[in-house]
Short mmCIF file of C-alpha atoms in Angstrom, two decimals:
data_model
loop_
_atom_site.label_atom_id
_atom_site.label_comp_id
_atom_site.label_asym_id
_atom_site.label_seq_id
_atom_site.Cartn_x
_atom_site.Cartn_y
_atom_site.Cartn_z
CA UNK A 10 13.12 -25.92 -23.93
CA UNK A 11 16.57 -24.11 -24.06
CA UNK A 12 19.74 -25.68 -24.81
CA UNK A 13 21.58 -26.69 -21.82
CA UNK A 14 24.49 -24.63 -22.03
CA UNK A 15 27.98 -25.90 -21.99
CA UNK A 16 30.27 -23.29 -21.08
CA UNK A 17 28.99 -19.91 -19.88
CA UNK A 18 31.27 -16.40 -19.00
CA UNK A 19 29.45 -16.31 -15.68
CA UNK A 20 27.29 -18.49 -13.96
CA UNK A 21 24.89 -17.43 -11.01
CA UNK A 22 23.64 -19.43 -8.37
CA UNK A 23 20.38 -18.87 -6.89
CA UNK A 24 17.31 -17.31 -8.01
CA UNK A 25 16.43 -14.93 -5.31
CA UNK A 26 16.43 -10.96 -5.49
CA UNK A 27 20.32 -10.81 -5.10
CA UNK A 28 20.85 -13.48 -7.76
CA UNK A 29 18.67 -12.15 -10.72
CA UNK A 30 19.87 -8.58 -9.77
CA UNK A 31 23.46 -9.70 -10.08
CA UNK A 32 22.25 -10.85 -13.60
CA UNK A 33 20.70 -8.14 -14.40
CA UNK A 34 23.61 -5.93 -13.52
CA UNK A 35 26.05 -7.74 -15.46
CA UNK A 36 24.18 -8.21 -18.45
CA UNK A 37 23.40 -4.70 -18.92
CA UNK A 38 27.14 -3.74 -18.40
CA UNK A 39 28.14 -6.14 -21.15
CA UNK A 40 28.67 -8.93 -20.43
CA UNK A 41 27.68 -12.16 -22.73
CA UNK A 42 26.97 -14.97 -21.37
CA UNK A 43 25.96 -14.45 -18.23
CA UNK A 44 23.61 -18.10 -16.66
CA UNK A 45 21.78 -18.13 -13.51
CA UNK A 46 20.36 -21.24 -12.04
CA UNK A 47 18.04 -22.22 -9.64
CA UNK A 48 16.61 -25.15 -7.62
CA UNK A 49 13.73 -24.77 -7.90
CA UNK A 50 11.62 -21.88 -9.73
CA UNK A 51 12.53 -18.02 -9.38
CA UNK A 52 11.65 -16.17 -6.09
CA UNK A 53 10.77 -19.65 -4.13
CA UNK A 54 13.14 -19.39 -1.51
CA UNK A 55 13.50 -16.42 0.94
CA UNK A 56 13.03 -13.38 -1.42
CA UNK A 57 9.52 -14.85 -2.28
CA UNK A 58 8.55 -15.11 1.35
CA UNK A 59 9.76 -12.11 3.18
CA UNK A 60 7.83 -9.16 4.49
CA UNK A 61 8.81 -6.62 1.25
CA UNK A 62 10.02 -3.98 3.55
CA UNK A 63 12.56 -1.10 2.58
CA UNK A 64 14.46 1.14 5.07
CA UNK A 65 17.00 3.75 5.64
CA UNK A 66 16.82 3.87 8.93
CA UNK A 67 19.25 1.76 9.96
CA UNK A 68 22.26 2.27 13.00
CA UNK A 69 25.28 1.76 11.00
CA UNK A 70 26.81 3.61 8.43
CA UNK A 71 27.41 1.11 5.95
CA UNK A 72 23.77 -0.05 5.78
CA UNK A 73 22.30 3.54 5.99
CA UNK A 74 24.56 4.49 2.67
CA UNK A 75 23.33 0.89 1.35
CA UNK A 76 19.83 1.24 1.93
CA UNK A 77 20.23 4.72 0.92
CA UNK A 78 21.62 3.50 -2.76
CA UNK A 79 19.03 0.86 -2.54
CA UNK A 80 15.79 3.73 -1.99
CA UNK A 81 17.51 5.89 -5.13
CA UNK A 82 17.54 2.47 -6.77
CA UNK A 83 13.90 1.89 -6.16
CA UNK A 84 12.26 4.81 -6.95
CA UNK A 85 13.32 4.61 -10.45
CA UNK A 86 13.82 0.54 -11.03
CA UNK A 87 9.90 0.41 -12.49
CA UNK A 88 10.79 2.42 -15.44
CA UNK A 89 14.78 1.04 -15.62
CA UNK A 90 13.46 -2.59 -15.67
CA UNK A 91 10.34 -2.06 -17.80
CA UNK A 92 8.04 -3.45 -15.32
CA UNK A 93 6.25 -2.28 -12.21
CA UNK A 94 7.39 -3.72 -8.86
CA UNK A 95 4.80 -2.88 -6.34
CA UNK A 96 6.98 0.15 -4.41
CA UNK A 97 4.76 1.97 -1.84
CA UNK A 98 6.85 4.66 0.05
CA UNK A 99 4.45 5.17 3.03
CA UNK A 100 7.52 5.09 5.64
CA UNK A 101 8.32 3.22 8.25
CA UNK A 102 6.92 3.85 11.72
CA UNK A 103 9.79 2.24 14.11
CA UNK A 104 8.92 2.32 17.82
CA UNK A 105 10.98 1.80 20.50
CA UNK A 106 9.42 0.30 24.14
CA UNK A 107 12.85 0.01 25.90
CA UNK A 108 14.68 2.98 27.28
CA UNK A 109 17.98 1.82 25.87
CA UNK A 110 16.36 1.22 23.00
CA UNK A 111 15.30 4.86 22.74
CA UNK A 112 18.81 6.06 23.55
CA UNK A 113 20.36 3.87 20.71
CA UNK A 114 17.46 5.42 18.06
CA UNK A 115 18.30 9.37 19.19
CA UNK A 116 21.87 7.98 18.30
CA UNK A 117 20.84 6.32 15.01
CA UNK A 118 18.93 9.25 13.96
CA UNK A 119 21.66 11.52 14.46
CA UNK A 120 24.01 9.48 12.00
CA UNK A 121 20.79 9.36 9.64
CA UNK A 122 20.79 13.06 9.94
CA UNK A 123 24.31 13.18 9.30
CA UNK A 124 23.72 11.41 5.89
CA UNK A 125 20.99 12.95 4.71
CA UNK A 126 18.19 10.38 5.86
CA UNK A 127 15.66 13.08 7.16
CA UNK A 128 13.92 10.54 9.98
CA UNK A 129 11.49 12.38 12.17
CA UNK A 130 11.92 11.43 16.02
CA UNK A 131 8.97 11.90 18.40
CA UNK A 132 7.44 10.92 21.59
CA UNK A 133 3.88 12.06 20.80
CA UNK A 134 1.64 9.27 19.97
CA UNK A 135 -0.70 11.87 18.70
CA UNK A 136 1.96 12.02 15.80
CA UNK A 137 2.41 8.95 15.67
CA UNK A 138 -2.10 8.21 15.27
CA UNK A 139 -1.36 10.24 12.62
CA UNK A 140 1.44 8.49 10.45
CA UNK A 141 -0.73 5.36 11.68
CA UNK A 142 -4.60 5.56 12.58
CA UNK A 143 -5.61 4.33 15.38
CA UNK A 144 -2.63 2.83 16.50
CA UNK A 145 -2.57 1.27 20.15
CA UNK A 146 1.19 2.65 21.30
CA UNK A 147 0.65 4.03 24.70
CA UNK A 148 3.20 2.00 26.23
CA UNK A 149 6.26 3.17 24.02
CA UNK A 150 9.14 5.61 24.87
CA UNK A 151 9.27 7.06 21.42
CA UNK A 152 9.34 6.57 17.41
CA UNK A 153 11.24 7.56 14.63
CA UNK A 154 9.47 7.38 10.91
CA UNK A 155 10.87 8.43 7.38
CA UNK A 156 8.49 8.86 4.84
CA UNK A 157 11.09 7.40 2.22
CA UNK A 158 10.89 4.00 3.36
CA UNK A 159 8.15 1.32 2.42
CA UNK A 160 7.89 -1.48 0.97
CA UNK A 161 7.35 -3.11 -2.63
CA UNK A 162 6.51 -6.23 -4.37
CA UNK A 163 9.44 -9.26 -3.96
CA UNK A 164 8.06 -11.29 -6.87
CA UNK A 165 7.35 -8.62 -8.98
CA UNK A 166 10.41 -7.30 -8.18
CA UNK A 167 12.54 -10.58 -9.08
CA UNK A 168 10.61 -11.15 -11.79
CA UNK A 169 11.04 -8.19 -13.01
CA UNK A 170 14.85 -7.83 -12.87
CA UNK A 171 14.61 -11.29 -14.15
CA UNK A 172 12.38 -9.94 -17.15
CA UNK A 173 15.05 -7.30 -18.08
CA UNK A 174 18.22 -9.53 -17.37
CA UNK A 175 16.48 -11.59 -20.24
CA UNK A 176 16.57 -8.64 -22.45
CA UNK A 177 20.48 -8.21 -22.31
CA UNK A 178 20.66 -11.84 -23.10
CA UNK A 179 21.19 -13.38 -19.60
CA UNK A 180 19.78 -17.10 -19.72
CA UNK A 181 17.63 -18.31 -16.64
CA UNK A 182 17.31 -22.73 -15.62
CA UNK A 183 15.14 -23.28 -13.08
CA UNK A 184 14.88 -26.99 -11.07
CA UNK A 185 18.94 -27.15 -11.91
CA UNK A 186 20.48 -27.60 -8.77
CA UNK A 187 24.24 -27.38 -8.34
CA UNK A 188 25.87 -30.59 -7.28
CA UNK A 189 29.36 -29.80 -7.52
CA UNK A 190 31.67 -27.20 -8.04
CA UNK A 191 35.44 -27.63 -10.17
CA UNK A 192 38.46 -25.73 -8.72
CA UNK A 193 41.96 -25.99 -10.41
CA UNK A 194 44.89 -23.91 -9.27
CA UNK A 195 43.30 -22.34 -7.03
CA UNK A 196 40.29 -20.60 -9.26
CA UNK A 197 36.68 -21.98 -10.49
CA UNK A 198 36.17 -23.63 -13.38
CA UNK A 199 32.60 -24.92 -13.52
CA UNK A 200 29.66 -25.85 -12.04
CA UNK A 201 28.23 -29.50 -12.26
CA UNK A 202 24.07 -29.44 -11.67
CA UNK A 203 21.57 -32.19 -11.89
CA UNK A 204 21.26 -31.28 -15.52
CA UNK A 205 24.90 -30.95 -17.18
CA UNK A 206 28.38 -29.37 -16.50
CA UNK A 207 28.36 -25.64 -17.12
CA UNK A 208 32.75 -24.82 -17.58
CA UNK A 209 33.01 -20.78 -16.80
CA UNK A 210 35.46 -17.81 -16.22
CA UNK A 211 33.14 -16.84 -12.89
CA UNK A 212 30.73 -17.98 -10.63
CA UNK A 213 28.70 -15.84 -7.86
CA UNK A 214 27.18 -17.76 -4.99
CA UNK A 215 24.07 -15.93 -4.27
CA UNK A 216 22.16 -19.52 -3.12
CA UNK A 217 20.79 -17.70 0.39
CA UNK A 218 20.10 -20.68 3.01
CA UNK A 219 22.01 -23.20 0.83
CA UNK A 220 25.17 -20.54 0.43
CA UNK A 221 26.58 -22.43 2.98
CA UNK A 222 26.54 -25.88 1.24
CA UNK A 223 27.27 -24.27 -1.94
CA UNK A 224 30.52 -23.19 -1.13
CA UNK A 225 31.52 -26.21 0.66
CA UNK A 226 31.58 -27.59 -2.79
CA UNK A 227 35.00 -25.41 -3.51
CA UNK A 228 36.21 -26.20 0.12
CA UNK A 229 34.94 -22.61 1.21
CA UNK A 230 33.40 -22.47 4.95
CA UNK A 231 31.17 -19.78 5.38
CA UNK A 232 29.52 -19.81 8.79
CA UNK A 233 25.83 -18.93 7.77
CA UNK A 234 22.55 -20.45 9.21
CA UNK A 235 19.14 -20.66 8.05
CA UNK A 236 16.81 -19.31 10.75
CA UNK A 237 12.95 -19.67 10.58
CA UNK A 238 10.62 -16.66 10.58
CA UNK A 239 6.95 -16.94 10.06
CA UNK A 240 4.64 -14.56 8.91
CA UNK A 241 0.71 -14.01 7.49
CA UNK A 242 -1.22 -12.42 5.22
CA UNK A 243 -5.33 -10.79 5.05
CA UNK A 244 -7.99 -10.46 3.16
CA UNK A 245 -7.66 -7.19 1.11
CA UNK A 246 -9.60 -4.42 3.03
CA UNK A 247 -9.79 -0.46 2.30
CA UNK A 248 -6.74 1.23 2.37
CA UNK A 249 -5.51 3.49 6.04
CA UNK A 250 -5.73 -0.04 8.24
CA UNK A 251 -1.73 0.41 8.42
CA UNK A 252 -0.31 2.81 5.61
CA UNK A 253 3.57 2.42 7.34
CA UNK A 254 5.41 -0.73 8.02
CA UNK A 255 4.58 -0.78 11.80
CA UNK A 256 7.91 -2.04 13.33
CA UNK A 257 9.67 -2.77 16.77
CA UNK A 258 12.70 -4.54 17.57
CA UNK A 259 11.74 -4.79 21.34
CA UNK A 260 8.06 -5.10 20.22
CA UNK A 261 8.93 -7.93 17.89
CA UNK A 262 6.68 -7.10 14.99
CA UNK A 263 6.04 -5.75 11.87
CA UNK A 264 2.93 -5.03 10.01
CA UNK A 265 1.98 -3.24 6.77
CA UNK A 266 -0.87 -2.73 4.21
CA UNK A 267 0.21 -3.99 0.57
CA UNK A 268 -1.40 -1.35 -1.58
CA UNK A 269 -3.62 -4.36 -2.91
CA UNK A 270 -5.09 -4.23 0.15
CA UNK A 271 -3.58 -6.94 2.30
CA UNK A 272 -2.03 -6.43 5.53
CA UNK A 273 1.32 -8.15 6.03
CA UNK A 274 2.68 -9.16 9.73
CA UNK A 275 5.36 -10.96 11.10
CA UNK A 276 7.32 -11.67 14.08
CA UNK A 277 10.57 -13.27 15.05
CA UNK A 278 11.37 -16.58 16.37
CA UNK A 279 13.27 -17.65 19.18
CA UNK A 280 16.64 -17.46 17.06
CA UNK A 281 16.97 -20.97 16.82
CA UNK A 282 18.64 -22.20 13.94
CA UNK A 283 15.75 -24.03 11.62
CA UNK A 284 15.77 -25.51 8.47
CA UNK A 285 12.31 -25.48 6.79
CA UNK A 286 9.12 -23.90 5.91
CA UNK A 287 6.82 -25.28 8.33
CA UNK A 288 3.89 -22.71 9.48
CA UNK A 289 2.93 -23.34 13.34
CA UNK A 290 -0.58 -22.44 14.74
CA UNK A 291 1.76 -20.80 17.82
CA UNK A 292 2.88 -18.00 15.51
CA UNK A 293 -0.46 -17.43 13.85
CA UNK A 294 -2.43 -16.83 17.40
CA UNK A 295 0.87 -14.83 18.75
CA UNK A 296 0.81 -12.46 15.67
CA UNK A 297 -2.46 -11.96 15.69
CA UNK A 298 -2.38 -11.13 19.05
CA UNK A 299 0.06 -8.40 18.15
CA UNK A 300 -2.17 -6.90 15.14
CA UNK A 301 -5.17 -6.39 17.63
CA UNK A 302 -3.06 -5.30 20.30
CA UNK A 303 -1.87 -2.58 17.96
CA UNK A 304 -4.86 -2.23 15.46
CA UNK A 305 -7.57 -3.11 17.52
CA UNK A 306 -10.09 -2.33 14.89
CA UNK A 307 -8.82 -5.23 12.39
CA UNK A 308 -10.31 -7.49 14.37
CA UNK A 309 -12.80 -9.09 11.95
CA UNK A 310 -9.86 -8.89 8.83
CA UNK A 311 -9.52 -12.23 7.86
CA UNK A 312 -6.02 -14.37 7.47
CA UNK A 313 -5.88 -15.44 4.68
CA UNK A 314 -2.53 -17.59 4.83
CA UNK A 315 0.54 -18.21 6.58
CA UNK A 316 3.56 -18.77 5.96
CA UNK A 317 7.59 -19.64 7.04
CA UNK A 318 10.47 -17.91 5.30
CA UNK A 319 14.21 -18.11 5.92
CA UNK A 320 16.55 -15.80 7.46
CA UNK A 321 20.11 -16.24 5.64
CA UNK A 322 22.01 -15.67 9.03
CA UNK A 323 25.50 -14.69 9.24
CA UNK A 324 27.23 -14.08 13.01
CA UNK A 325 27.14 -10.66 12.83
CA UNK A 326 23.75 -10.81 10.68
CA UNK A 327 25.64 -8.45 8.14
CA UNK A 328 26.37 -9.54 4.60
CA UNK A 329 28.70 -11.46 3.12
CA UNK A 330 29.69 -9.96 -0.62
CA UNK A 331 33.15 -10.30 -2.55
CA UNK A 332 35.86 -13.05 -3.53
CA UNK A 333 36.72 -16.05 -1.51
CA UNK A 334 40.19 -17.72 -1.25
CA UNK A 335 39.31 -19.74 -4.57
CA UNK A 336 39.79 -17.58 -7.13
CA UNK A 337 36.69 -16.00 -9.30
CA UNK A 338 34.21 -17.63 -7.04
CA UNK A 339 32.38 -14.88 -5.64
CA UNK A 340 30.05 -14.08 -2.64
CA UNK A 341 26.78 -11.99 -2.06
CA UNK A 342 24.77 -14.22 0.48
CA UNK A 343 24.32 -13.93 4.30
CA UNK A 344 22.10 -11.12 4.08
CA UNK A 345 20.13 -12.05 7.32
CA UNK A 346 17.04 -10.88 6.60
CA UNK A 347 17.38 -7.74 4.83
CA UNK A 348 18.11 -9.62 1.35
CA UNK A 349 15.44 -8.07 -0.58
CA UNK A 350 15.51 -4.40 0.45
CA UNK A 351 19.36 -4.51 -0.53
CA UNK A 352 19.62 -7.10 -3.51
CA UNK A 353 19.63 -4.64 -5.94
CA UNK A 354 22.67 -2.95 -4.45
CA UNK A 355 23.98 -5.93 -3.69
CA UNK A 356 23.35 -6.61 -7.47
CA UNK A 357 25.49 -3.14 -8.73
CA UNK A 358 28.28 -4.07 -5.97
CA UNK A 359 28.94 -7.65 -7.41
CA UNK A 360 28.29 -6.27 -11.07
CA UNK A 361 31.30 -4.19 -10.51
CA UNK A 362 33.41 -6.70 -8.66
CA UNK A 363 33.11 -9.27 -11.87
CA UNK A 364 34.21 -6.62 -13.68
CA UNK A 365 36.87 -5.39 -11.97
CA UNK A 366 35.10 -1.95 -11.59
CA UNK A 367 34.94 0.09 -8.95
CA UNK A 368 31.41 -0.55 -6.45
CA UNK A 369 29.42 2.06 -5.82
CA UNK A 370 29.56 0.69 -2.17
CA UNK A 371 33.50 -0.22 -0.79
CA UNK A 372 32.19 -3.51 0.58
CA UNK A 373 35.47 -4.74 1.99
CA UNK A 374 34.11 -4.89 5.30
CA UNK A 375 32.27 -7.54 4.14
CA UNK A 376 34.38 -9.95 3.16
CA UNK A 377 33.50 -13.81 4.55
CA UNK A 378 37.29 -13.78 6.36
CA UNK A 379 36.24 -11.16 9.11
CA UNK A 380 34.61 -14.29 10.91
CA UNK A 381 37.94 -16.00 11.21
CA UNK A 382 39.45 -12.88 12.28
CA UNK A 383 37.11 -12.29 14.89
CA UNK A 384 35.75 -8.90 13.60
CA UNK A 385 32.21 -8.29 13.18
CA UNK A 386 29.94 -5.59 11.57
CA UNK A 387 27.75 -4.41 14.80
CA UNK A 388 24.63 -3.12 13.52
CA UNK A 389 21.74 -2.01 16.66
CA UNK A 390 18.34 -1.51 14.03
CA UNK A 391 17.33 -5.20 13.53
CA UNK A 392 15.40 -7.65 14.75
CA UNK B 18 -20.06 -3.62 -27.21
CA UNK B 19 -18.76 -4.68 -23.80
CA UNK B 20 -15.31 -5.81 -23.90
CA UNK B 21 -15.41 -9.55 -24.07
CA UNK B 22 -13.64 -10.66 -20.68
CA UNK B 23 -12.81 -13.80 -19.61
CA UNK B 24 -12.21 -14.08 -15.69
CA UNK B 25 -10.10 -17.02 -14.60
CA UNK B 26 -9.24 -15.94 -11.19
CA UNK B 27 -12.09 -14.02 -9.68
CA UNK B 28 -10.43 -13.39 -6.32
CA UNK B 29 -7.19 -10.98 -8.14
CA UNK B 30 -9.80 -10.67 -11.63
CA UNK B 31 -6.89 -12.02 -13.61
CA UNK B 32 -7.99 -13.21 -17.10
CA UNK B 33 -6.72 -16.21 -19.36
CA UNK B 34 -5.36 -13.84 -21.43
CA UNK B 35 -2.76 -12.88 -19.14
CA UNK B 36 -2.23 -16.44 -17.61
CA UNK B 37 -1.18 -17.51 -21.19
CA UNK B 38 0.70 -14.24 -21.68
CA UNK B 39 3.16 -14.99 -18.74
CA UNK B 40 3.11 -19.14 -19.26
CA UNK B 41 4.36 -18.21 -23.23
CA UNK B 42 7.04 -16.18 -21.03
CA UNK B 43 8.28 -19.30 -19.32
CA UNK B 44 6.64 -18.93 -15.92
CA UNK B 45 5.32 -22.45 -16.57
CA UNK B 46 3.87 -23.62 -13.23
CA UNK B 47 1.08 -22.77 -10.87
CA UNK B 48 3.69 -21.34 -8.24
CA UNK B 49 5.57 -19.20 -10.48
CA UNK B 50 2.12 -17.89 -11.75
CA UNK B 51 1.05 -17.30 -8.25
CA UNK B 52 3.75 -15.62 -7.20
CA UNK B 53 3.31 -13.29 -10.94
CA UNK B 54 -0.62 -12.76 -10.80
CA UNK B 55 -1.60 -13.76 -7.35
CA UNK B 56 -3.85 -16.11 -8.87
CA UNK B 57 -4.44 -18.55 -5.91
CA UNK B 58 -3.63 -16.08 -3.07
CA UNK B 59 -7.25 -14.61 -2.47
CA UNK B 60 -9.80 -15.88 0.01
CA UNK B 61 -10.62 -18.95 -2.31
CA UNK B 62 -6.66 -20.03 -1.87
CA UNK B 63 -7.35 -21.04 -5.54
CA UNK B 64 -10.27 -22.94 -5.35
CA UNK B 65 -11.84 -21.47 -8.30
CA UNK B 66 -8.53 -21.10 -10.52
CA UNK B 67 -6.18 -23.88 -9.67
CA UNK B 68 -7.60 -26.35 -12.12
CA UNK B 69 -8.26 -24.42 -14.99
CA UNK B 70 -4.76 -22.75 -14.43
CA UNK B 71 -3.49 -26.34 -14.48
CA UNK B 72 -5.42 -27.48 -17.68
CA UNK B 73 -3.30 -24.06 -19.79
CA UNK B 74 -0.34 -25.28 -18.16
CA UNK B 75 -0.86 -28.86 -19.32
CA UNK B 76 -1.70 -27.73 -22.88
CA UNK B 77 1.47 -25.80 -22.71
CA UNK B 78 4.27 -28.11 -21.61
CA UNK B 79 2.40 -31.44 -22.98
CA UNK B 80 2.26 -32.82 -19.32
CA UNK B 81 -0.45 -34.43 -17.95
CA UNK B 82 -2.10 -32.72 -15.29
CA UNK B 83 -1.15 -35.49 -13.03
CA UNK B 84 2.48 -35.02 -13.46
CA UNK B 85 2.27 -31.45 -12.56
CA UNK B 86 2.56 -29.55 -9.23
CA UNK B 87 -0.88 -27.95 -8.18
CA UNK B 88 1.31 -25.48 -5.95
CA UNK B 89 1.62 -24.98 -2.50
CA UNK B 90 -1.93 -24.56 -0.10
CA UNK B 91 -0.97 -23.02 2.77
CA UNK B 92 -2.77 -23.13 6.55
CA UNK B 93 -5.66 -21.59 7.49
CA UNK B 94 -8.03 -23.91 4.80
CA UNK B 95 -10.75 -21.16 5.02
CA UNK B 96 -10.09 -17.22 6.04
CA UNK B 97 -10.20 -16.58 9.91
CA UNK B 98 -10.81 -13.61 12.02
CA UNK B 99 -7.90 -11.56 13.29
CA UNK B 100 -9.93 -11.37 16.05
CA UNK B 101 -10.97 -14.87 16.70
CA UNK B 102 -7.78 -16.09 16.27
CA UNK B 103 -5.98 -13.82 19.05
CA UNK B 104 -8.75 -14.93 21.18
CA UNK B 105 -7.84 -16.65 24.81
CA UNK B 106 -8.81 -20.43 24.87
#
């Protein structure tokens, strides 16, 4: 067992994708001393239970150039972090059943277009049988797919930025929870946790679900919400049973084939704000419903489990990264369901923001105040 | 020769060799293993690996088994049909 540490030059709060990218980013810059802690173990909360998926094809500049930085990131981040983390580019297939749903993808793929995303948009289902065999889609408008997207492997992924962190001398405690946060003049000066007081130059809140109580502790409000999304898992079958993520905002689904063999598929819930990770026998009839309304050959795949993640919701389910009004206690939390495809962005943005560096994102939009000030980032391409 | 393997997981074919590999690492507990291997995420939801997983990782840390978490088990208990399950009661 490690040394409890005393005193630290940053300390990072939450375990997730965001959190042991943000270590990883900083140690490799430099910096000494860098702590994370966690609750409970690495990749337990959200980042461990989401549905993997990676896209550019989003409605909103910011997030395009995001998840653009986030695909570049990808396809190299096996080799950068030394381990393998599962990426499988086979697109995503987005359909749209809704005519103004149609009208807002023609406008989101003309501002992909416009930054180099090359989506394809199409109204054959021919084309789309292709991209997806056997897919049952003759009630939709139209889809758009981009072979770039995909998915990859959340705990591999975590793990393995948590793996490298290591390896520039970041220091991981898991089941050390943070009970308290000191603030004098104005700026942070440590974190208390169940298992000692850590004093430190820094601290970066990326605690997900919990960001919220976590920066009540230094009198911040943030105005986030854990919302409850459930989801399930196969038996691993031959490959082609769903090579894209499958996805539709009106449809409210996703699916996708884990090269392992597994299909993933999920839904979303009423949008009711829900603490906890409670599985309901409602949501595994409903989504397989979906899954052999779409694939109606995967009938006799076999679930293997379900299971409930959170959504870290913010009102304008856009992110929350950068300082606060208490001085070196920083932000990257809120990302509403989209925290793993851009943690490692969200990772190189707060690297640079500890170090006074310029991001290779501006994320100014994104700053927690906007709430207050009644401006929102509008995004049309999620769930 | 054949290569002398030694199958703890027979769902993911993960060997004790790599279980200890990752517990020396500091991934100390069933989940965290899980979540590294998939050792308990097959069709046996661990059935065949959770105790002897839980026996290394009681010779590791110097807990008794009983004092350590087995992990989570989720719903269904035994694999179902897609197709069953969307069925119309």
């Amino acid at each position: 067992m490690m040394d409890f540490p005393k005193t630290a030059d940053v300390v990072i709060i939450g375990g997730g994708v965001v959190g042991t990218a943000t270590a990883y980013y900083l140690a490799k810059s430099g910096r000494k001393n860098v702590v994370l802690v966690e609750k409970n173990t690495v990749c337990s909360g959200s980042t461990g239970r989401c549905g993997a998926g990676i896209r550019a094809q989003w409605g909103l500049e910011l997030n395009c150039r995001m998840a653009l930085a986030c695909l570049d990131t990808f396809e190299q981040l096996d080799e950068e972090l030394g381990l393998p983390t599962g990426l499988n580019q086979g697109g995503y297939l987005l359909v749209a059943y809704k005519e103004k749903e149609w009208e807002q993808f023609k406008k989101n793929v003309e501002l992909q277009h416009s930054l180099g995303i090359k989506t394809e948009i199409f109204t054959d289902v021919k084309r789309a049988q292709e991209i997806c065999p056997g897919v049952a889609v003759d009630d939709a408008l139209g889809f758009t797919f981009y072979q770039r997207d995909g998915h990859a492997d959340p705990f591999l992924t975590t793990f393995a930025f948590q793996e490298a962190a290591k390896r520039y001398g970041a220091k991981f405690y898991k089941f050390t929870e943070v009970t308290g946060l000191k603030v004098e003049g104005g700026q942070i000066r440590a974190v208390e946790t169940n298992r000692g007081t850590i004093e430190c130059g820094q601290v970066v809140n990326c605690a997900g679900s919990w960001a919220q109580d976590v920066a009540k502790m230094a009198g911040i409000h943030l105005p986030n919400w854990a919302e409850r999304h459930e989801i399930l898992i196969t038996e691993p079958v031959d490959p082609g049973v769903c090579p894209p993520m499958l996805m539709s905002f009106s449809g409210n689904y996703y699916i996708q084939q884990r090269p392992h063999g597994s299909i993933i598929a999920g839904e979303s819930p009423s949008h009711e704000p829900l603490l906890g990770y409670t599985s309901t026998a409602h949501s595994i009839e409903s989504i397989a419903k979906t899954i052999i309304k779409l694939l109606p050959r995967a009938k006799n795949i076999r679930v293997v489990r379900q299971w409930a993640g959170h959504y870290d919701m913010t009102p304008d389910a856009a992110p929350i990264l950068g300082e606060t009004d208490v001085k070196e206690f920083w932000h990257a939390t809120g990302f509403s369901g989209h925290g793993f495809m851009l943690g490692p962005v969200a990772g190189q943005i707060m690297s640079a923001l500890l170090n006074g560096e310029k991001p290779p994102i501006d994320p100014t939009i994104m700053d927690y105040r906007r709430f207050e000030r009644g401006e929102r980032i509008v995004e049309p391409n999620v769930v | 020769m054949t290569e002398k393997r030694n199958v703890i997981c027979r769902c993911e074919e993960i060997e004790i060799d790599e279980i200890r590999e990752w517990i020396a690492r500091g991934y100390d507990t069933f989940d965290e293993l899980k979540r590294e291997l998939r050792v308990g995420m097959g069709p046996c939801q661990g059935r065949g690996c959770r105790d002897i997983i839980l026996r290394e990782l009681s010779k590791a840390t110097g807990k008794p088994i009983s004092e350590l978490n087995p992990g989570t088990i989720r719903p269904p208990v035994k694999p179902i049909k897609l197709g069953l399950l969307a069925e119309d009661k």
